[in-house]
Coordinates of C-alpha atoms in Angstrom, one line a residue:
M124 CA -20.8 -26.9 10.3
A125 CA -22.6 -25.4 7.4
S126 CA -22.0 -27.0 4.1
G127 CA -21.0 -25.2 0.9
P128 CA -23.2 -24.5 -2.1
G129 CA -24.9 -27.5 -3.6
K130 CA -23.9 -29.1 -6.8
G131 CA -24.8 -26.9 -9.8
S132 CA -25.2 -23.7 -7.7
S133 CA -23.4 -20.5 -8.7
P134 CA -19.8 -20.0 -7.5
P135 CA -19.4 -17.6 -4.5
R136 CA -19.1 -13.9 -5.2
V137 CA -15.8 -13.0 -3.8
A138 CA -14.5 -9.4 -3.5
L139 CA -11.0 -8.1 -2.6
A140 CA -10.4 -4.7 -1.1
L141 CA -6.8 -3.4 -0.8
A142 CA -6.0 -0.3 1.3
G143 CA -3.1 2.0 0.6
G144 CA 0.2 2.4 2.4
G145 CA 2.9 3.5 -0.1
P146 CA 5.7 1.1 -1.2
L147 CA 5.6 -0.6 2.3
G148 CA 1.8 -1.3 1.8
A149 CA 2.3 -2.8 -1.6
I150 CA 5.1 -5.1 -0.3
Y151 CA 3.0 -6.2 2.7
E152 CA -0.1 -6.9 0.5
I153 CA 1.9 -8.9 -2.0
G154 CA 3.3 -11.1 0.7
A155 CA -0.1 -11.5 2.3
L156 CA -1.8 -12.3 -1.0
C157 CA 0.8 -14.9 -1.8
A158 CA 0.0 -16.6 1.5
L159 CA -3.7 -16.3 1.0
D160 CA -3.5 -17.6 -2.6
E161 CA -1.7 -20.8 -1.5
A162 CA -4.0 -21.6 1.3
L163 CA -7.4 -20.5 0.0
Q164 CA -9.4 -23.3 -1.6
G165 CA -12.4 -22.8 -3.9
I166 CA -11.5 -19.5 -5.5
N167 CA -8.7 -18.1 -7.6
L168 CA -7.6 -14.6 -6.6
N169 CA -7.4 -13.7 -10.3
A170 CA -11.1 -14.6 -10.7
C171 CA -12.8 -12.4 -8.0
T172 CA -16.1 -10.8 -8.7
H173 CA -14.9 -7.3 -7.8
Y174 CA -11.5 -5.7 -6.9
V175 CA -11.4 -2.4 -5.0
G176 CA -8.1 -0.5 -4.6
V177 CA -7.0 2.7 -2.9
S178 CA -3.6 4.3 -3.4
A179 CA -0.9 1.7 -3.5
G180 CA -3.5 -1.0 -3.1
G181 CA -4.9 0.3 -6.4
F182 CA -1.8 -0.9 -8.3
I183 CA -2.0 -4.4 -6.7
A184 CA -5.8 -4.6 -7.3
A185 CA -5.4 -3.6 -11.0
G186 CA -2.6 -6.2 -11.4
L187 CA -4.8 -8.9 -10.1
A188 CA -7.8 -7.8 -12.3
N189 CA -5.4 -7.9 -15.2
G190 CA -4.6 -11.6 -14.6
M191 CA -1.2 -11.0 -12.9
T192 CA -0.9 -13.6 -10.1
P193 CA 0.3 -12.8 -6.7
S194 CA 3.6 -14.5 -7.5
T195 CA 3.9 -12.4 -10.7
L196 CA 3.4 -9.2 -8.7
R197 CA 6.0 -10.5 -6.2
D198 CA 8.6 -10.8 -9.0
L199 CA 7.6 -7.5 -10.5
F200 CA 7.7 -5.4 -7.4
I201 CA 10.2 -7.1 -5.0
A202 CA 13.1 -8.1 -7.2
P203 CA 15.7 -5.4 -8.2
P204 CA 15.1 -4.3 -11.8
T205 CA 17.3 -6.0 -14.4
A206 CA 17.8 -5.5 -18.1
G207 CA 15.2 -7.2 -20.3
T208 CA 12.8 -8.0 -17.4
E209 CA 9.6 -6.4 -16.2
S210 CA 9.8 -4.5 -13.0
F211 CA 8.2 -1.7 -11.0
D212 CA 10.9 0.3 -9.4
P213 CA 9.8 2.3 -6.3
A214 CA 12.5 4.8 -7.3
W215 CA 10.0 6.0 -9.9
L216 CA 8.0 7.4 -7.1
M217 CA 10.9 9.9 -6.3
R218 CA 11.2 11.7 -9.6
P219 CA 10.9 15.4 -8.8
A220 CA 7.8 17.1 -10.1
Y221 CA 9.6 19.5 -12.4
A222 CA 6.5 20.7 -14.2
E223 CA 4.7 21.5 -10.9
L224 CA 7.8 23.3 -9.5
A225 CA 8.2 25.3 -12.6
Q226 CA 4.6 26.4 -12.7
R227 CA 4.7 27.5 -9.1
L228 CA 8.0 29.3 -9.4
A229 CA 6.6 31.2 -12.4
Q230 CA 4.0 32.8 -10.1
L231 CA 6.6 34.0 -7.6
P232 CA 7.5 37.4 -9.1
G233 CA 3.9 38.5 -9.4
L234 CA 3.0 37.2 -5.9
G235 CA 6.1 38.8 -4.5
L236 CA 5.0 42.2 -5.8
Q237 CA 1.5 41.7 -4.3
A238 CA 3.0 40.8 -0.9
L239 CA 5.4 43.8 -1.0
W240 CA 2.5 46.1 -1.9
A241 CA 0.3 44.7 0.9
W242 CA 3.1 45.2 3.4
T243 CA 4.1 48.7 2.4
A244 CA 1.2 50.6 0.8
G245 CA -1.5 48.4 2.3
R246 CA 0.2 48.5 5.7
K247 CA -0.6 44.8 6.3
P248 CA 1.4 42.9 9.0
L249 CA 4.3 41.1 7.5
I250 CA 2.9 37.7 8.3
S251 CA -0.4 38.6 6.4
A252 CA 1.6 40.0 3.5
L253 CA 3.7 36.8 3.2
E254 CA 0.5 34.7 3.0
K255 CA 0.1 36.0 -0.5
L256 CA 3.1 33.9 -1.5
S257 CA 1.4 30.7 -0.6
P258 CA 0.1 29.9 -4.2
A259 CA 3.8 29.6 -5.1
L260 CA 4.3 26.6 -2.8
P261 CA 4.2 23.3 -4.8
T262 CA 1.3 21.0 -4.1
G263 CA 3.7 18.0 -4.4
L264 CA 7.4 17.2 -4.5
F265 CA 7.4 14.1 -6.7
S266 CA 5.9 13.5 -10.1
N267 CA 3.1 11.0 -10.6
E268 CA 3.5 11.2 -14.4
E269 CA 6.3 8.6 -14.3
V270 CA 4.0 6.3 -12.3
H271 CA 1.3 6.7 -14.9
R272 CA 3.7 6.0 -17.8
Q273 CA 5.3 3.0 -16.2
I274 CA 2.0 1.4 -15.2
A275 CA 0.6 2.1 -18.6
R276 CA 3.6 0.3 -20.1
L277 CA 3.1 -2.7 -17.8
F278 CA -0.6 -3.0 -18.6
S279 CA 0.0 -2.7 -22.4
Q280 CA 1.7 -6.1 -22.5
H281 CA 0.0 -8.9 -24.2
G282 CA -3.0 -10.3 -22.3
R283 CA -3.4 -7.1 -20.2
T284 CA -5.2 -3.9 -20.6
N285 CA -5.1 -0.3 -19.4
D286 CA -8.9 0.0 -20.1
F287 CA -11.4 -0.7 -17.3
R288 CA -14.0 -1.7 -20.0
Q289 CA -11.9 -4.5 -21.3
L290 CA -11.3 -6.3 -18.0
S291 CA -13.0 -9.6 -17.4
H292 CA -13.7 -8.6 -13.7
R293 CA -14.9 -5.5 -12.0
L294 CA -12.2 -3.1 -10.9
T295 CA -12.8 0.1 -8.9
L296 CA -10.0 2.5 -8.0
V297 CA -11.1 5.2 -5.6
A298 CA -9.6 8.7 -5.5
T299 CA -10.9 11.9 -3.9
H300 CA -12.2 14.9 -5.8
L301 CA -10.2 17.8 -4.4
D302 CA -12.8 20.5 -4.8
S303 CA -15.7 18.6 -3.3
G304 CA -14.1 16.0 -1.0
E305 CA -16.2 13.3 -2.6
A306 CA -15.1 9.9 -3.5
A307 CA -14.4 9.3 -7.2
P308 CA -14.9 5.6 -8.1
F309 CA -12.9 5.2 -11.3
G310 CA -14.0 2.0 -13.1
R311 CA -17.7 2.5 -12.5
V312 CA -20.0 3.5 -15.4
G313 CA -19.3 7.1 -16.2
W314 CA -15.8 6.8 -14.7
D315 CA -14.5 3.9 -16.8
H316 CA -13.2 5.9 -19.7
V317 CA -10.2 7.0 -17.7
P318 CA -7.0 4.8 -18.2
I319 CA -6.4 2.5 -15.3
S320 CA -2.8 3.9 -15.0
R321 CA -4.2 7.4 -14.7
A322 CA -6.7 6.3 -12.1
I323 CA -4.0 4.7 -10.0
A324 CA -1.9 7.8 -10.1
A325 CA -4.9 9.9 -8.9
S326 CA -5.8 7.4 -6.2
A327 CA -2.2 7.5 -4.9
A328 CA -1.7 11.3 -5.1
L329 CA -1.0 11.9 -1.4
P330 CA -1.1 15.8 -0.9
G331 CA 2.3 17.2 -0.1
L332 CA 4.2 14.3 -1.8
F333 CA 2.4 14.2 -5.2
P334 CA 0.5 16.9 -7.0
P335 CA -3.3 16.5 -7.7
V336 CA -4.0 14.6 -10.9
E337 CA -6.1 16.4 -13.4
I338 CA -8.7 14.3 -15.2
D339 CA -11.4 15.8 -17.4
G340 CA -10.7 19.3 -16.0
R341 CA -11.1 18.2 -12.4
H342 CA -8.3 17.5 -9.8
Y343 CA -8.1 14.3 -7.7
V344 CA -6.0 13.2 -4.8
D345 CA -5.4 10.1 -2.6
G346 CA -8.6 8.1 -2.1
A347 CA -7.7 7.4 1.6
L348 CA -8.6 11.0 2.4
K349 CA -12.3 10.0 2.3
K350 CA -12.1 6.4 3.6
T351 CA -9.4 3.9 4.4
M352 CA -10.8 0.8 2.6
H353 CA -13.8 1.8 0.4
A354 CA -15.0 -1.8 0.7
T355 CA -18.6 -0.6 0.5
V356 CA -18.1 -0.1 -3.3
A357 CA -18.3 -3.9 -3.6
L358 CA -20.4 -4.7 -0.6
D359 CA -23.3 -2.5 -1.9
E360 CA -23.4 -4.6 -5.1
G361 CA -23.7 -7.8 -3.1
V362 CA -20.9 -10.3 -2.4
D363 CA -20.7 -13.5 -0.4
V364 CA -17.1 -13.1 0.8
M365 CA -15.0 -9.9 1.2
F366 CA -11.3 -10.1 1.9
C367 CA -9.9 -6.8 3.2
L368 CA -6.1 -6.2 3.3
N369 CA -4.9 -3.2 5.4
P370 CA -1.1 -2.8 5.6
L371 CA -0.9 0.3 7.9
V372 CA -1.6 -0.1 11.7
P373 CA -0.3 2.1 14.5
F374 CA 2.8 0.7 16.1
D375 CA 2.5 -0.4 19.8
A376 CA 5.9 0.4 21.2
T377 CA 4.9 0.0 24.8
T378 CA 5.1 -3.8 25.2
P379 CA 8.5 -5.4 25.2
L380 CA 8.9 -8.7 23.4
P381 CA 9.5 -11.5 26.0
R382 CA 12.1 -14.2 25.3
T383 CA 9.2 -16.7 25.2
V384 CA 8.2 -15.2 21.9
S385 CA 11.6 -15.2 20.3
P386 CA 15.0 -16.3 21.6
T387 CA 16.4 -12.9 20.6
G388 CA 13.6 -11.1 22.4
T389 CA 14.3 -8.6 25.1
D390 CA 12.6 -7.6 28.4
K391 CA 13.9 -4.1 28.1
P392 CA 11.5 -1.4 27.0
I393 CA 11.5 0.0 23.5
P394 CA 12.7 3.6 23.3
P395 CA 9.9 6.2 23.2
M396 CA 8.8 6.9 19.6
V397 CA 9.3 10.6 20.2
Q398 CA 13.1 9.9 19.9
G399 CA 12.5 9.3 16.2
G400 CA 11.7 13.0 15.8
F401 CA 9.1 14.5 13.4
P402 CA 9.0 11.6 10.9
A403 CA 8.2 9.0 13.6
V404 CA 5.5 11.3 15.2
M405 CA 3.8 12.0 11.9
S406 CA 3.9 8.4 10.8
Q407 CA 2.3 7.2 14.1
T408 CA -0.3 10.0 13.9
F409 CA -1.2 9.2 10.3
R410 CA -1.4 5.5 11.0
S411 CA -3.6 6.0 14.0
M412 CA -6.0 8.3 12.1
I413 CA -6.3 5.9 9.2
H414 CA -6.8 2.8 11.4
S415 CA -9.4 4.4 13.6
R416 CA -11.6 5.0 10.6
L417 CA -11.0 1.4 9.5
E418 CA -12.1 0.0 12.8
L419 CA -15.3 2.1 12.7
G420 CA -15.9 0.9 9.1
M421 CA -15.5 -2.7 9.9
K422 CA -18.1 -2.4 12.7
Q423 CA -20.5 -0.8 10.3
Y424 CA -19.9 -3.6 7.8
E425 CA -20.8 -6.2 10.4
T426 CA -24.2 -4.5 10.9
S427 CA -25.0 -3.5 7.4
Y428 CA -23.9 -6.7 5.6
P429 CA -24.7 -9.6 8.0
N430 CA -24.8 -12.2 5.2
T431 CA -21.3 -11.4 3.9
A432 CA -18.3 -13.2 5.4
I433 CA -15.7 -10.4 5.9
V434 CA -12.1 -11.3 6.6
L435 CA -9.6 -8.6 7.6
I436 CA -5.9 -9.2 7.2
E437 CA -3.4 -6.7 8.7
P438 CA -0.1 -6.7 10.5
D439 CA 0.3 -7.1 14.3
H440 CA 0.4 -3.7 16.0
R441 CA 3.7 -4.7 17.7
D442 CA 5.5 -5.6 14.5
A443 CA 8.6 -3.5 14.7
E444 CA 10.1 -5.0 11.6
L445 CA 7.3 -3.6 9.4
Y446 CA 7.1 -0.3 11.2
L447 CA 10.9 0.4 11.0
A448 CA 11.1 -0.7 7.4
N449 CA 13.1 1.0 4.7
T450 CA 11.1 0.2 1.5
F451 CA 13.6 1.7 -0.9
S452 CA 16.2 -0.9 0.0
Y453 CA 16.0 -3.9 -2.4
R454 CA 17.5 -6.3 0.2
Q455 CA 15.0 -5.2 2.9
R456 CA 12.1 -5.3 0.5
R457 CA 12.8 -9.0 0.0
E458 CA 12.9 -9.5 3.8
L459 CA 9.7 -7.6 4.4
A460 CA 7.8 -9.5 1.7
E461 CA 9.0 -12.8 3.3
H462 CA 8.0 -11.5 6.7
A463 CA 4.5 -10.4 5.5
Y464 CA 4.1 -13.8 3.9
Q465 CA 5.0 -15.8 7.0
Q466 CA 3.1 -13.5 9.4
T467 CA 0.0 -13.9 7.3
R468 CA 0.4 -17.7 7.2
Q469 CA 0.6 -17.5 11.0
L470 CA -2.5 -15.3 11.2
L471 CA -4.6 -17.6 9.0
R472 CA -3.3 -20.7 10.8
S473 CA -4.3 -19.3 14.2
Q474 CA -7.7 -18.4 12.9
H475 CA -8.2 -21.5 10.9
S476 CA -11.2 -23.0 12.7
A477 CA -13.2 -19.7 13.0
L478 CA -12.4 -18.7 9.4
N479 CA -13.3 -22.0 8.0
A480 CA -16.7 -22.0 9.8
K481 CA -17.5 -18.8 7.9
L482 CA -15.9 -19.5 4.6
Q483 CA -17.4 -23.0 4.2
Q484 CA -20.8 -21.5 4.2
H485 CA -19.9 -20.1 0.8
G486 CA -17.9 -23.0 -0.6
L487 CA -14.5 -21.8 0.4
S488 CA -12.0 -23.1 2.9
L489 CA -8.4 -22.7 4.1
D490 CA -6.0 -25.6 3.7
L491 CA -4.5 -26.2 7.1
A492 CA -1.8 -28.6 5.7
V493 CA -0.5 -25.8 3.5
L494 CA -0.6 -23.3 6.4
S495 CA 1.3 -25.7 8.7
D496 CA 4.0 -26.6 6.2
P497 CA 7.2 -25.2 7.8
G498 CA 9.2 -25.4 4.6
R499 CA 7.1 -23.0 2.6
R500 CA 8.8 -19.7 1.8
L501 CA 7.9 -16.7 -0.4
L502 CA 11.4 -16.3 -1.8
P503 CA 14.3 -18.7 -2.2
T504 CA 16.7 -18.7 0.8
A505 CA 19.8 -18.4 -1.4
A506 CA 21.0 -14.9 -2.2
P507 CA 19.5 -13.6 -5.4
A508 CA 21.8 -13.3 -8.4
Q509 CA 23.2 -9.8 -9.0
P510 CA 21.3 -7.8 -11.5
A511 CA 22.7 -7.8 -15.0
K512 CA 24.8 -4.7 -15.8
V513 CA 22.9 -2.3 -18.0
P514 CA 24.7 -0.3 -20.6
R515 CA 25.4 3.2 -19.6
K516 CA 23.1 4.7 -22.3
T517 CA 20.1 2.9 -20.8
R518 CA 20.7 4.1 -17.2
K519 CA 18.1 6.8 -16.6
R520 CA 17.5 6.6 -12.9
G521 CA 20.3 9.0 -11.8
A522 CA 20.4 9.6 -8.1
T523 CA 17.2 7.6 -7.4
S524 CA 18.6 4.5 -9.0
R525 CA 21.5 4.6 -6.5
L526 CA 19.2 5.2 -3.5
G527 CA 18.4 1.5 -3.0
R528 CA 22.1 0.5 -2.9
A529 CA 23.0 3.4 -0.6
L530 CA 20.2 2.5 1.8
D531 CA 21.3 -1.1 1.8
K532 CA 24.7 0.0 3.1
L533 CA 23.1 2.3 5.6
Q534 CA 20.8 -0.4 6.8
T535 CA 23.8 -2.7 7.4
Q536 CA 25.5 0.0 9.5
V537 CA 22.3 0.7 11.5
D538 CA 21.9 -3.0 12.2
G539 CA 25.4 -3.1 13.7
L540 CA 24.9 0.1 15.7
Q541 CA 21.6 -1.2 17.0
V542 CA 23.3 -4.3 18.5
A543 CA 25.8 -2.1 20.2
L544 CA 23.1 0.2 21.8
D545 CA 21.7 -0.8 25.1
H546 CA 18.1 -0.8 24.0
G547 CA 17.9 -4.5 22.9
D548 CA 16.9 -5.8 19.5
L549 CA 13.6 -4.8 18.0
V550 CA 12.4 -8.2 17.1
P551 CA 8.8 -8.4 15.8
R552 CA 6.4 -10.6 17.7
R553 CA 4.6 -13.3 15.8
A554 CA 1.4 -11.9 14.3
T555 CA -1.6 -11.9 16.6
A556 CA -4.7 -13.3 15.0
Q557 CA -7.1 -10.6 13.9
R558 CA -10.5 -11.7 14.8
P559 CA -12.9 -12.7 12.0
A560 CA -15.1 -9.9 10.8
K561 CA -18.0 -10.6 13.2
A562 CA -15.8 -10.4 16.2
A563 CA -13.0 -8.1 15.2
A564 CA -14.5 -5.5 13.0

């Protein structure tokens, strides 16, 4: 077994790349990072050489670069917001994009006249004439301005910064330039004058859900449109160890969960995904496209960076609990974070020998005793205290603030209905170990 760096040698250069995945991706990454932080020996996750973030992963990466520990991010993102405490409420992601909608609607009268003229005087087919109305369609339904404001507030706290240039460690948040399709590496020289919160909003601006973010007269959208992980941003600069976290994988609904895996498992087949309608089909399509690019990228990393130990952490493809998750439910967010934490511990435990052989070459290791401790949990088992009542004048969330509570009730009803259905319970199988980078990329 190779030994670590000798006494007096430089510490290993460790980079962390976090892919996107919306609120679900952030929850998974927080749970996985907490498990990794506990077990990893030789490096503090707040002292990495380089952090790379895409979309929702950008918020987590920026938090780590700002000195926020994985447990701090857990408390910030997982717990329901209460008066007088810091929080990041996913309901902020559902504020309507009023400015975008108003701007598009203002164009409708003029565009309507053009369409009418093309259809009548221009004798264009009706379908061709109606195409002239397309500029009136909004580019996004939800506002990313609230995300920018709230993250700017969080990073303005004492000991944190919203300025790339004031960070102690490298942070790169990748978006996509809409007009060229090229990656925009915010945080690099020439791109580091942009506020971190604005870069996060740009990197997470998924077309159709959020409008493009304008920065210096140019428009940017989700960084995942170009690549899934963008780990090369750090690999090209030279690192010894690269940890990659990817929360989105296509769901394998073809394999039933045998009772040998879980006492509540079932031998009955899982209903076809097409029964979930358009959302299920689109989700599976998007996940498959994103993950196929990641698989190709990991193979290229193996060839191009043979001296770097690359560790990929992602969910099991058969994990129904993550796939069927409702991330706007506070209760289920806690359950999902705990689930991600435990599944990551299982993954690291099953890979312990192979991973240690790679990590110890760079002075790092995984603590098997920590990974094997059955009593460790991400969150307390007792039910959390009810959030303190906030005075009416301070309640600004409106319908979105009630979404979590309503979905909690709905989830309870669905759980009861699912038991009654003759399909069997969808119980997630224990995470299958992803191979280390050399074998599994």
